[in-house]
mmCIF file of C-alpha atoms and ligand atoms in Angstrom:
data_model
loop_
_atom_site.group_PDB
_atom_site.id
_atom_site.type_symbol
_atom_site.label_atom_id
_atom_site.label_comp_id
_atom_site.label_asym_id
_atom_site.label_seq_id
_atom_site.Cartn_x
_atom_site.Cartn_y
_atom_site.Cartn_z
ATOM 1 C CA UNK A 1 7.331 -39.744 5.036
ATOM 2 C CA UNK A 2 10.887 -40.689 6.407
ATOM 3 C CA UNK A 3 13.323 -37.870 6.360
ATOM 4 C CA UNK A 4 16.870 -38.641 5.688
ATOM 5 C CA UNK A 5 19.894 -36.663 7.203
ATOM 6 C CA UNK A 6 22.516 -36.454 5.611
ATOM 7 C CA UNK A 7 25.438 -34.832 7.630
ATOM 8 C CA UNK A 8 28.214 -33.263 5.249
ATOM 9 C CA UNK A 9 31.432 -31.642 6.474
ATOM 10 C CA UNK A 10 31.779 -28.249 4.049
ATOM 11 C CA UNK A 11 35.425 -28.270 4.301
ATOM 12 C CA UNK A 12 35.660 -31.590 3.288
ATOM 13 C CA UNK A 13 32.533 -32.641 1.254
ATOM 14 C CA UNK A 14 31.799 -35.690 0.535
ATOM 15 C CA UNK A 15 31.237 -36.125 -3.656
ATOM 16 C CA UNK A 16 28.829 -39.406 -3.352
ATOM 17 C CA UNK A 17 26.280 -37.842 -0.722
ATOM 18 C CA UNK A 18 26.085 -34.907 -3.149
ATOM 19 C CA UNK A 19 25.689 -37.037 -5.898
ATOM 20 C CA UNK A 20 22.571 -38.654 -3.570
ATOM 21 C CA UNK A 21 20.601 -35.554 -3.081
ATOM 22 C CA UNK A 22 21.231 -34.764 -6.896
ATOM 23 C CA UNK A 23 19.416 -37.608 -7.800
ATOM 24 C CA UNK A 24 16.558 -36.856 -5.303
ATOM 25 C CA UNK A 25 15.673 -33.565 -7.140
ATOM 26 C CA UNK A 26 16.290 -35.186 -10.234
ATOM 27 C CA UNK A 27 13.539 -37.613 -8.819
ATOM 28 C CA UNK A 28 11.318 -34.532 -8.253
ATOM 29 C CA UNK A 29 11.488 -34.623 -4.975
ATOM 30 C CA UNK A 30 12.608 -31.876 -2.470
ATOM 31 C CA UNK A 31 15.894 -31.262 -0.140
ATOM 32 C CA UNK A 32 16.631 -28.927 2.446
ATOM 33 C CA UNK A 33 20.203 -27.561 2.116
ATOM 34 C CA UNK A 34 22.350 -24.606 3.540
ATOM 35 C CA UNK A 35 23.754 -21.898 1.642
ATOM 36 C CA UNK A 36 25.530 -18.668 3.513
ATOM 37 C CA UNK A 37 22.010 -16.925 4.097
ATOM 38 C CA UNK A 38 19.882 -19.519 5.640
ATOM 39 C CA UNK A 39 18.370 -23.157 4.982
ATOM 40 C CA UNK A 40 16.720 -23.614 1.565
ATOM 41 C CA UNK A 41 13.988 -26.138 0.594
ATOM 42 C CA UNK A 42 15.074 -27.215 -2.892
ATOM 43 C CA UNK A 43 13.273 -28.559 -6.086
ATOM 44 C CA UNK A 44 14.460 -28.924 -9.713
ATOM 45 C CA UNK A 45 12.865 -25.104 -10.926
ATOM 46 C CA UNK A 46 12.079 -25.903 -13.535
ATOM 47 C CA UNK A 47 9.568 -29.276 -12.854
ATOM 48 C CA UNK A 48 6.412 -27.516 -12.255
ATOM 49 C CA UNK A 49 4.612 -30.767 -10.225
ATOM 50 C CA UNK A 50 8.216 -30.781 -8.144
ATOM 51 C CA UNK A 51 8.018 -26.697 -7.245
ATOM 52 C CA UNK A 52 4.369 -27.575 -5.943
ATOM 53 C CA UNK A 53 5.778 -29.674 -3.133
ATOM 54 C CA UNK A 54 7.691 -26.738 -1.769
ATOM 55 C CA UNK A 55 4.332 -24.704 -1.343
ATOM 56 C CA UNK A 56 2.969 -27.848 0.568
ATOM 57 C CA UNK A 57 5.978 -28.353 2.503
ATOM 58 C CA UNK A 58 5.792 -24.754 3.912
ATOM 59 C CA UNK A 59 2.243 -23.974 3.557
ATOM 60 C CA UNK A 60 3.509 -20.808 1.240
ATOM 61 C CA UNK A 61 1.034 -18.681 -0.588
ATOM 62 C CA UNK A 62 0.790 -19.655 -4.148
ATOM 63 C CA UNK A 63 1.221 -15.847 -5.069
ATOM 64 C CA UNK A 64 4.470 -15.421 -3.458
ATOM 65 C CA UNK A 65 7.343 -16.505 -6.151
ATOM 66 C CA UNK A 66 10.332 -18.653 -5.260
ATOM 67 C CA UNK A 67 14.011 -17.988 -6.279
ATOM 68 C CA UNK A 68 15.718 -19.949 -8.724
ATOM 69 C CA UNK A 69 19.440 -20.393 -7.934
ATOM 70 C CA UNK A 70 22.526 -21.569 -10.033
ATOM 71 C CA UNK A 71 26.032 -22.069 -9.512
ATOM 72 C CA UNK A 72 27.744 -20.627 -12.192
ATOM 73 C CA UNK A 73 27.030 -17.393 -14.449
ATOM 74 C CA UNK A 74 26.305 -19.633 -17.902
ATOM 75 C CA UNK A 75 23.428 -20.929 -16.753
ATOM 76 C CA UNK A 76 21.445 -18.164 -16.270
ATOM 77 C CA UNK A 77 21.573 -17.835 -20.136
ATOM 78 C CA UNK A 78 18.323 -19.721 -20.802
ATOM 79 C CA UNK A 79 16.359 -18.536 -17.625
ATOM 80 C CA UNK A 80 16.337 -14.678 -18.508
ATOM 81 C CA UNK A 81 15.429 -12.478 -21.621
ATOM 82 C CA UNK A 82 17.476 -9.507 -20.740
ATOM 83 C CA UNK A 83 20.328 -8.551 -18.676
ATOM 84 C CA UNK A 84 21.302 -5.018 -18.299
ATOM 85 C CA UNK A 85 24.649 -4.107 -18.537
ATOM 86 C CA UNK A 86 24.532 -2.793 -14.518
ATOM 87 C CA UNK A 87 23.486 -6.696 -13.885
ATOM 88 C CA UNK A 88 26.707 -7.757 -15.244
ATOM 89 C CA UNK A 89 28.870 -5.337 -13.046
ATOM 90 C CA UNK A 90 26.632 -6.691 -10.016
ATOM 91 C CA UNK A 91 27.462 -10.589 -10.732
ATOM 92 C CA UNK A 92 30.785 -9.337 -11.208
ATOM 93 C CA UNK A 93 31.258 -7.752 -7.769
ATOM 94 C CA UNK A 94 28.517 -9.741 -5.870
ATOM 95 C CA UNK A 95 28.263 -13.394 -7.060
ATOM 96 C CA UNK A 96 28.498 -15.533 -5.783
ATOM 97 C CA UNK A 97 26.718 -14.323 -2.474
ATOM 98 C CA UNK A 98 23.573 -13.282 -0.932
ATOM 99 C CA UNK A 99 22.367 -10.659 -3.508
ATOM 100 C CA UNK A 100 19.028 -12.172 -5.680
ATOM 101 C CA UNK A 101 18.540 -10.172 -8.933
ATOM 102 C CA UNK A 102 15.010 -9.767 -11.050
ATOM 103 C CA UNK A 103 14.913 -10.180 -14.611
ATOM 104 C CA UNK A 104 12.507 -10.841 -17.505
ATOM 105 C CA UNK A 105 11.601 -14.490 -17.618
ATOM 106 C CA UNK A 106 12.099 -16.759 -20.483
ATOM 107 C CA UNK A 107 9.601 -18.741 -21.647
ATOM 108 C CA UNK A 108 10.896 -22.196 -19.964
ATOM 109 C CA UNK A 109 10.079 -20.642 -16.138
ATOM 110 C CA UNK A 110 7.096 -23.084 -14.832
ATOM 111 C CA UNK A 111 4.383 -19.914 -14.072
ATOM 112 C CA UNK A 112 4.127 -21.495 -10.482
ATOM 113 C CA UNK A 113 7.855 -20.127 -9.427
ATOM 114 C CA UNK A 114 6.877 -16.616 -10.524
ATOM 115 C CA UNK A 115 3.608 -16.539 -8.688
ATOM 116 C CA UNK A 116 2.237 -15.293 -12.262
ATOM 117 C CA UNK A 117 4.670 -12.072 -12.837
ATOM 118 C CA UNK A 118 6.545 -11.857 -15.903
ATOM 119 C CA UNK A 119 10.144 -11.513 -13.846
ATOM 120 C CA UNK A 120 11.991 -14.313 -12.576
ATOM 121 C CA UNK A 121 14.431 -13.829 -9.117
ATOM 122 C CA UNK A 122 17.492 -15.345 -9.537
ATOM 123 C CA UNK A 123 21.164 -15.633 -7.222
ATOM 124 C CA UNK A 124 24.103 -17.997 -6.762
ATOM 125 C CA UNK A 125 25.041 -19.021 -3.385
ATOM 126 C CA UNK A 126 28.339 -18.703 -1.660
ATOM 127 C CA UNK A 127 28.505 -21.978 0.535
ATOM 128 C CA UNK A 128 29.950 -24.899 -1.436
ATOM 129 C CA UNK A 129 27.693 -27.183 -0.407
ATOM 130 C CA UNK A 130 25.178 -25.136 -2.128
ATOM 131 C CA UNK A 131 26.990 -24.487 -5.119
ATOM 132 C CA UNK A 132 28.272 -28.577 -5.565
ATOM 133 C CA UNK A 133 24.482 -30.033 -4.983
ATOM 134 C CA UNK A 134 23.095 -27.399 -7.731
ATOM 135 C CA UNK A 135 25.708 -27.991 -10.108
ATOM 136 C CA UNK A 136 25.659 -31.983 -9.786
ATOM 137 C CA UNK A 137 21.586 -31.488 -9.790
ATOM 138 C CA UNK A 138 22.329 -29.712 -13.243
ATOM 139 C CA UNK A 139 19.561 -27.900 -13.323
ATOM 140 C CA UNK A 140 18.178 -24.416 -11.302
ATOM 141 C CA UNK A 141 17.199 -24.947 -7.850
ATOM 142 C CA UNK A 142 13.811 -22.913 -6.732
ATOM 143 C CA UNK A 143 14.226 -22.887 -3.077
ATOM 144 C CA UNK A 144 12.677 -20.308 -0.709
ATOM 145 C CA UNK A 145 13.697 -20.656 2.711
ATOM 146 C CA UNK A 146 13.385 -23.921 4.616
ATOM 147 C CA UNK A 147 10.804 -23.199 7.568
ATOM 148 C CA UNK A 148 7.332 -23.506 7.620
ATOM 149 C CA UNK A 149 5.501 -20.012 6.255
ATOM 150 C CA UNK A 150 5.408 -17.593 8.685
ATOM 151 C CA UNK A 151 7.809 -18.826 11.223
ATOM 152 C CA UNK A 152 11.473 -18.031 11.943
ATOM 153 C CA UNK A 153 14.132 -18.901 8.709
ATOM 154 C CA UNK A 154 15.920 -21.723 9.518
ATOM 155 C CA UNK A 155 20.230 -21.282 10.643
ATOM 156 C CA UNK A 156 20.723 -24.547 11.785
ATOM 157 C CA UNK A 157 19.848 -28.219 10.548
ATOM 158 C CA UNK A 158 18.145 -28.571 13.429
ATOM 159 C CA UNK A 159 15.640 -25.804 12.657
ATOM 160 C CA UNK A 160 14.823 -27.531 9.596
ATOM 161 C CA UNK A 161 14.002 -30.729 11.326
ATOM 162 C CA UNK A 162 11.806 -28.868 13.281
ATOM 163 C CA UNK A 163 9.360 -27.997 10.779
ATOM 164 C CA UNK A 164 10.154 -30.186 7.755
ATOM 165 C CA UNK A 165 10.814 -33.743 9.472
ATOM 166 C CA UNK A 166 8.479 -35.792 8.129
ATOM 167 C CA UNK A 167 7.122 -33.787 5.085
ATOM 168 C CA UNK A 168 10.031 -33.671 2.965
ATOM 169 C CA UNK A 169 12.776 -37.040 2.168
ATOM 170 C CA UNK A 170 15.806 -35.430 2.948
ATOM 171 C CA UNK A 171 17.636 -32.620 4.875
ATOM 172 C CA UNK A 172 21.781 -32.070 4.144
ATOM 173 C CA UNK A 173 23.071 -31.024 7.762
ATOM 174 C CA UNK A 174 25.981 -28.976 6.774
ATOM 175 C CA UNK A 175 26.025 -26.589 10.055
ATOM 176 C CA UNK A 176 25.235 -23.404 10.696
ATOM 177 C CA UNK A 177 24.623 -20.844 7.774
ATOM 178 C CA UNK A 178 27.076 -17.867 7.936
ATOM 179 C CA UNK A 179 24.874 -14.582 7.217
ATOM 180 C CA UNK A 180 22.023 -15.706 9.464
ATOM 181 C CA UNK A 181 19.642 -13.697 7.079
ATOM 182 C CA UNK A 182 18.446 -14.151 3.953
ATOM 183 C CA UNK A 183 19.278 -12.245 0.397
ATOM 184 C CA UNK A 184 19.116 -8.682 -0.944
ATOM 185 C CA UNK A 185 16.262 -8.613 -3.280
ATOM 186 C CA UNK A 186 17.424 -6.327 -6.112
ATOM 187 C CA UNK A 187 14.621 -5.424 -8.957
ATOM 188 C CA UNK A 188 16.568 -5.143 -12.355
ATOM 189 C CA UNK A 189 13.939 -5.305 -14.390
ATOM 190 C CA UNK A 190 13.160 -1.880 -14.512
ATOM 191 C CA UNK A 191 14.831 1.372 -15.281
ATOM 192 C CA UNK A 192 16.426 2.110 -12.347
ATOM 193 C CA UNK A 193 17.078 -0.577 -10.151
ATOM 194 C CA UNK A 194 14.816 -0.992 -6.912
ATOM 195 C CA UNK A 195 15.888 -3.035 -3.412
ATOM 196 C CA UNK A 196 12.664 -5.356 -2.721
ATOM 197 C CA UNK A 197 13.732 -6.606 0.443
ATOM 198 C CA UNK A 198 17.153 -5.441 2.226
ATOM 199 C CA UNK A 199 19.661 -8.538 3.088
ATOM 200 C CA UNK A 200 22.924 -9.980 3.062
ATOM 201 C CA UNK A 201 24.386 -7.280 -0.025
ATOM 202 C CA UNK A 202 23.890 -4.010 1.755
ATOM 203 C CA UNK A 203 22.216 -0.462 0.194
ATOM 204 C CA UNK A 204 26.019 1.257 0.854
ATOM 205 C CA UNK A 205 27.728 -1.535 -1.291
ATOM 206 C CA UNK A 206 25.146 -2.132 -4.291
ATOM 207 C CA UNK A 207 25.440 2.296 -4.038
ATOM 208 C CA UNK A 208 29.323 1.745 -5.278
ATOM 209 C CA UNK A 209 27.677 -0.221 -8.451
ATOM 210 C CA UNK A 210 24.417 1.875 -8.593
ATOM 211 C CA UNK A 211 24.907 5.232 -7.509
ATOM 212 C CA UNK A 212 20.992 5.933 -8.672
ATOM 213 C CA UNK A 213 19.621 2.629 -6.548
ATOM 214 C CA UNK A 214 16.276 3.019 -5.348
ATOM 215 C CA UNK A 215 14.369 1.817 -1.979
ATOM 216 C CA UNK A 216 11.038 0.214 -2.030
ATOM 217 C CA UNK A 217 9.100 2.344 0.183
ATOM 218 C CA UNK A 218 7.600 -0.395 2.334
ATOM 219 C CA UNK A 219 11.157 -1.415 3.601
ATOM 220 C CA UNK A 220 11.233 1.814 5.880
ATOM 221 C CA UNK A 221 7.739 2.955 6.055
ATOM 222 C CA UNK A 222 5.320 1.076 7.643
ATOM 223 C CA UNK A 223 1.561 1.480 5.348
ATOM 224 C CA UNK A 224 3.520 1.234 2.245
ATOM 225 C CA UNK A 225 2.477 -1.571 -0.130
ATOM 226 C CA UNK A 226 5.518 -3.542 -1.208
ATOM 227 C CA UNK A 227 6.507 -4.427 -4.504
ATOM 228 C CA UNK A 228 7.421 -7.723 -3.795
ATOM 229 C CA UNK A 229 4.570 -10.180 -3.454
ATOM 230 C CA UNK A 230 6.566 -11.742 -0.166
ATOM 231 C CA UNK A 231 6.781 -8.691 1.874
ATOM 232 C CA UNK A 232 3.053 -8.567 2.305
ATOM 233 C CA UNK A 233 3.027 -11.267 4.171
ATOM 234 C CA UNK A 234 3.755 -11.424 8.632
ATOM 235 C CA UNK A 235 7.106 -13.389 8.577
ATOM 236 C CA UNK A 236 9.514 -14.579 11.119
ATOM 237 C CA UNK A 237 6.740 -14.512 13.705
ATOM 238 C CA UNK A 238 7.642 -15.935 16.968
ATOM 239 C CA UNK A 239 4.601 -17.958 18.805
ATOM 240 C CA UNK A 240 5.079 -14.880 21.259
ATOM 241 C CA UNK A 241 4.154 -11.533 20.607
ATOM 242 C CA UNK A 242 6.976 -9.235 19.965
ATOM 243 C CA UNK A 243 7.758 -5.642 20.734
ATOM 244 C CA UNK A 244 10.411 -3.606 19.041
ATOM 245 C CA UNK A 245 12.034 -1.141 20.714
ATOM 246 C CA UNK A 246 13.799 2.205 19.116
ATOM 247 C CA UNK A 247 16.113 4.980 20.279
ATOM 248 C CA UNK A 248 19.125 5.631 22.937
ATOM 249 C CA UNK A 249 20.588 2.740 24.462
ATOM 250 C CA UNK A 250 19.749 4.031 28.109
ATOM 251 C CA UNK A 251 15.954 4.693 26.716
ATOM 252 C CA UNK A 252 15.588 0.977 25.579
ATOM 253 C CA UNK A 253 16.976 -0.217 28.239
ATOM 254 C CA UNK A 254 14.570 1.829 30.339
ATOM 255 C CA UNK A 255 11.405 1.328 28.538
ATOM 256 C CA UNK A 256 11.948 -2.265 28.303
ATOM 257 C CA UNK A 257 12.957 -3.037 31.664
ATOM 258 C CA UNK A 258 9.425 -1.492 32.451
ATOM 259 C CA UNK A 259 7.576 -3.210 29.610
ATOM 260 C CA UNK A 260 8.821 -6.363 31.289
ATOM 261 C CA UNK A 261 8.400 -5.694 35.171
ATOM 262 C CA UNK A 262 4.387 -5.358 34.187
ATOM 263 C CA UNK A 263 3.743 -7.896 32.170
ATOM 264 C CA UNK A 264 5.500 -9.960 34.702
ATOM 265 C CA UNK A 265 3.704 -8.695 37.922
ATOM 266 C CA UNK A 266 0.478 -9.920 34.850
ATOM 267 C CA UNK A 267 2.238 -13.401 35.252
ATOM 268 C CA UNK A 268 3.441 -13.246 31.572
ATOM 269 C CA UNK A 269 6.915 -15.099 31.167
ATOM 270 C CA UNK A 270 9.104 -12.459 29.363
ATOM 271 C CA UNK A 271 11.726 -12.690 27.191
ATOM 272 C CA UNK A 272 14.368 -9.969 26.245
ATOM 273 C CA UNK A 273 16.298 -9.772 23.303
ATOM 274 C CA UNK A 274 19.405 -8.270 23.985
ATOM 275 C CA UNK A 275 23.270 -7.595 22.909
ATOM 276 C CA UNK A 276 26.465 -8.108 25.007
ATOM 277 C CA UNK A 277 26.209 -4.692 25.922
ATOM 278 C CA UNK A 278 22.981 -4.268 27.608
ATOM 279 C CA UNK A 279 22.556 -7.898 28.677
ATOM 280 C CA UNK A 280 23.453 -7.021 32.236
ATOM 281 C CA UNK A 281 20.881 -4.545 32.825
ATOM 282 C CA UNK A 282 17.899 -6.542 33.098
ATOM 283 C CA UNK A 283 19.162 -8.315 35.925
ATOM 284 C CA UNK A 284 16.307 -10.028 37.266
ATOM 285 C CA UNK A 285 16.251 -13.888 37.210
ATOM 286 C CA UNK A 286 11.902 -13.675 35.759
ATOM 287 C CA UNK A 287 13.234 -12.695 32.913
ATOM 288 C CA UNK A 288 14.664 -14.360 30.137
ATOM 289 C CA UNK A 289 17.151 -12.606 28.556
ATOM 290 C CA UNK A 290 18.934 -13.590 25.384
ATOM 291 C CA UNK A 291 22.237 -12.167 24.151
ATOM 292 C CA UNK A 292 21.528 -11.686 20.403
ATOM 293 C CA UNK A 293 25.541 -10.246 19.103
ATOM 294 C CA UNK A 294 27.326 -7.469 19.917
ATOM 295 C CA UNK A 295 26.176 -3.536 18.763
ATOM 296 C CA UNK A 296 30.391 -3.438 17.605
ATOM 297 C CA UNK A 297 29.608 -5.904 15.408
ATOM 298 C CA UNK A 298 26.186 -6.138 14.359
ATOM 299 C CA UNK A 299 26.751 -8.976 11.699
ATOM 300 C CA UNK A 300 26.633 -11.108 14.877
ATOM 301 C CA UNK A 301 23.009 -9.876 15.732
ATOM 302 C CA UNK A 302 22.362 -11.101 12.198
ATOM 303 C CA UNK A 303 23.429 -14.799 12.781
ATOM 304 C CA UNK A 304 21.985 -15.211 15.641
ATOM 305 C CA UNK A 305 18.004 -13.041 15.310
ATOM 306 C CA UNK A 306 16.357 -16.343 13.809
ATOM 307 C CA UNK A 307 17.605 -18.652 16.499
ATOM 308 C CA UNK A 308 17.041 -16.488 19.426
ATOM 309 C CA UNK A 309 13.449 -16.090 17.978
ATOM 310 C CA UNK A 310 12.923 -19.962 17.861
ATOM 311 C CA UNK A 311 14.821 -20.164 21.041
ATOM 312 C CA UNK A 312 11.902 -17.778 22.883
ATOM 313 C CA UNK A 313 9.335 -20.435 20.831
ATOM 314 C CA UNK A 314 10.796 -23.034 22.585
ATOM 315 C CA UNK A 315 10.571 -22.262 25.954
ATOM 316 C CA UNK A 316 7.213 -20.584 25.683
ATOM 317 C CA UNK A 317 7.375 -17.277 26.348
ATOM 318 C CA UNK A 318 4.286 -15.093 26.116
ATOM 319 C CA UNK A 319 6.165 -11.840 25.277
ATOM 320 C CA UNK A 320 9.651 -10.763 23.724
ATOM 321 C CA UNK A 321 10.541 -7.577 24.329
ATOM 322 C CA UNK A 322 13.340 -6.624 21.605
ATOM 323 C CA UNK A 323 16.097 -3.817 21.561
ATOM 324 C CA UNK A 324 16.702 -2.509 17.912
ATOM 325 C CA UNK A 325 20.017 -1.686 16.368
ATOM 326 C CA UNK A 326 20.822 1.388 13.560
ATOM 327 C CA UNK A 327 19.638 0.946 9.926
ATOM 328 C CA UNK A 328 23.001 1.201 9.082
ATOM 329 C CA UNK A 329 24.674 -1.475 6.271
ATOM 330 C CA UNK A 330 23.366 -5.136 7.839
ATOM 331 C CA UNK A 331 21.306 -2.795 10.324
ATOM 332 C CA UNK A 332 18.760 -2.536 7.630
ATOM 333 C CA UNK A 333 18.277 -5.791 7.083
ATOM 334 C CA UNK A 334 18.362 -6.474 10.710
ATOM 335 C CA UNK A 335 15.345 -4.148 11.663
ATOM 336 C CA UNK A 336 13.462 -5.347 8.499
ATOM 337 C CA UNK A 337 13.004 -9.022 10.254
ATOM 338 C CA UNK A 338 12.549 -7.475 13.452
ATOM 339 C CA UNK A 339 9.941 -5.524 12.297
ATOM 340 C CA UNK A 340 8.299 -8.061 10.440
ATOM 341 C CA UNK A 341 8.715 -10.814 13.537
ATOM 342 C CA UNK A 342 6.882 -7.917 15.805
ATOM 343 C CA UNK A 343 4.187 -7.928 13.218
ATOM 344 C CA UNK A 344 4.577 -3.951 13.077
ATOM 345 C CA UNK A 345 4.706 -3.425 16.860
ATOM 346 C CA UNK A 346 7.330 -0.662 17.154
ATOM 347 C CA UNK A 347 8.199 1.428 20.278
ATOM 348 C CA UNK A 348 10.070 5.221 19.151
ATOM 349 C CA UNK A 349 11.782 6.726 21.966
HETATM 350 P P1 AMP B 1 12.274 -16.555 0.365
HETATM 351 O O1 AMP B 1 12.313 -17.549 -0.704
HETATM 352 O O2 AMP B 1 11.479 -16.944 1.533
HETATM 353 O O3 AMP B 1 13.643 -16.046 0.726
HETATM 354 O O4 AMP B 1 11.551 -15.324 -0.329
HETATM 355 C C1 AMP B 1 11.866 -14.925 -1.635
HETATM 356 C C2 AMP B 1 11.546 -13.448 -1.808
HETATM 357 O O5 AMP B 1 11.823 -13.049 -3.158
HETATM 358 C C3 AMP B 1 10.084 -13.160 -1.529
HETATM 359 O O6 AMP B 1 9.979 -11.952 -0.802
HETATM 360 C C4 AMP B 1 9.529 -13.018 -2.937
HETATM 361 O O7 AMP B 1 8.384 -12.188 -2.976
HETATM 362 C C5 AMP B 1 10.699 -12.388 -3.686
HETATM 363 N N1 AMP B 1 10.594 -12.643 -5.134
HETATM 364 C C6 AMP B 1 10.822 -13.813 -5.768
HETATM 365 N N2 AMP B 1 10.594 -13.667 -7.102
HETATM 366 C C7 AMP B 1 10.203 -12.399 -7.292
HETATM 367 C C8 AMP B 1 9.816 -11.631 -8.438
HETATM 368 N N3 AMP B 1 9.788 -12.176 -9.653
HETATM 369 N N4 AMP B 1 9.458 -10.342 -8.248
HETATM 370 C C9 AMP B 1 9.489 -9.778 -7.014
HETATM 371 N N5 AMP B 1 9.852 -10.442 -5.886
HETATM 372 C C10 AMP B 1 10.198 -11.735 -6.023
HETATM 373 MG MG1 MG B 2 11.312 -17.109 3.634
#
């Protein structure tokens, strides 16, 4: 198949391209678009034969549901039974932006976007490309995150190419994605509301809404079963195999500087994931050593974690070695991928 790219400009967006990839999901076909979190692979939600393109495209599990996202708070009306009041004060303060919510479905949700379950995850996106293509589409977009299963989520156009040229008709270039990681999952189908998978919305802001909110245990502890069919499986995996490392600065620095000197007297080709502030302390040219954001800001480390793991894909490194940052607001999300990309390999010190 021949993929089409079309470049838009998000501060100046051009209403006839839009119109162009409306028509292609209106065709039930599929396109790749940013929104703040990351690249999404989009098809119209609610065409079941269209949705079953996006598991082929990514060579997703059929079990783990997609999320179905609008651009403005009416239509969510016919895609939902029931919307607690506490959902109401969370659209209020949170939407648009990276915070998905769970529901009851309605009867009109195709069973393939909910993998089976009676709920139905749905968000609005901040990025107005994003928001113009869904509303022109006029109807939901399903779109999970535009990389092949398993591997890295896509930040740049160019990481869509990489795994979608070829499968899918079109990709909208519209830059870099501003979050770098992908949405809170927030479960408000039940009593008291329950974080699925930590993202964009932080635990410390949804607290101001939800003083009660609760913390799937599998987000923090590692043997725990998650709730949400997605979490079960390895994501973000580099080709490499990845080591997290926890504790001190000085430790990390330590313990990975020594990680790395062995496997590189094996002849392994190492590289280090790193911040501003450490990057000068693994100064030796055999390793590779990439400066993920700065520990003052941390919402850098979150742009920049995807690339920097398709970055160590590219130039074939056999081990990454990676320094972890405080669970703290975006922290959480932060070590969430990281531990998922290391498969579970974590280092305490
Ligand atoms: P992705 O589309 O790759 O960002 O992943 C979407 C995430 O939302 C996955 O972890 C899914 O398991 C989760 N999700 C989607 N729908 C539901 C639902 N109805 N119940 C629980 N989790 C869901
Ligand atoms: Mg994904």
């Amino acid at each position: 198949m021949n993929t089409r790219i079309l470049k838009i400009d998000s501060d100046n967006i051009d209403k006839e391209k839009i119109q162009e990839a409306a028509k292609v999901i209106r065709e039930g076909e599929l396109v790749a678009f940013p929104t703040e979190t990351v690249y999404g692979l989009g098809a119209n939600g609610l065409d079941e034969v269209a949705v079953e393109k996006i598991y082929k495209a990514k060579g997703r599990p059929s079990d783990n549901p997609l999320i179905l996202h609008i651009s403005s708070l009416e239509e969510i009306v016919p895609l939902v039974e029931d919307i607690p009041p506490i959902a109401y004060r969370c659209m209020e303060k949170f939407w648009p932006g990276p915070l998905t919510m769970i529901f009851k479905r309605s009867k009109i949700i195709p069973d393939i976007i909910t993998g089976g379950l009676d709920t139905v995850a749905i968000r609005m996106p901040d990025h107005p490309i994003a928001s113009r293509f869904i509303k022109a589409s006029g109807v939901p977009i399903a779109a999970p995150s535009a990389n092949t299963s398993g591997r890295p989520s896509p930040t740049k156009a160019d990481h869509v190419i990489e795994d979608m040229q070829g499968k899918i008709p079109m990709i909208i270039d519209g830059g870099s994605t501003g979050i770098g990681l992908e949405s809170t999952v927030l479960d408000m189908s039940i009593d008291t509301p329950m974080i699925l998978r930590p993202g964009g919305i932080t635990i410390e802001e949804l607290r101001k809404i939800i003083p009660d909110i609760s913390l799937d245990r599998s987000i923090v502890q590692k043997d725990a079963v998650p709730k949400s069919p997605g979490q079960k499986y390895r994501h973000y995996a580099p080709k490499a195999e990845m080591i997290l490392f926890t504790g001190d600065i000085e430790s990390m620095v330590r313990e990975i500087n020594k990680y790395a000197d062995d496997y590189i007297s094996r002849g392994k080709k190492v590289g280090i994931i790193s911040t501003y502030e450490t990057k000068d302390r693994y100064n030796d040219n055999n390793k590779l050593v990439a400066i993920c954001g700065s520990r003052k800001e941390p919402e850098s480390i979150a742009v920049n974690l995807f690339s920097v793991i398709r970055g160590f894909d590219s130039s074939d490194v056999d081990i990454i070695l990676a320094e972890g940052v405080s669970i703290d607001n975006i922290g959480m999300a932060i070590m969430n991928r990281m531990l998922k990309a290391a498969g579970g390999k974590i280092i305490k010190l």
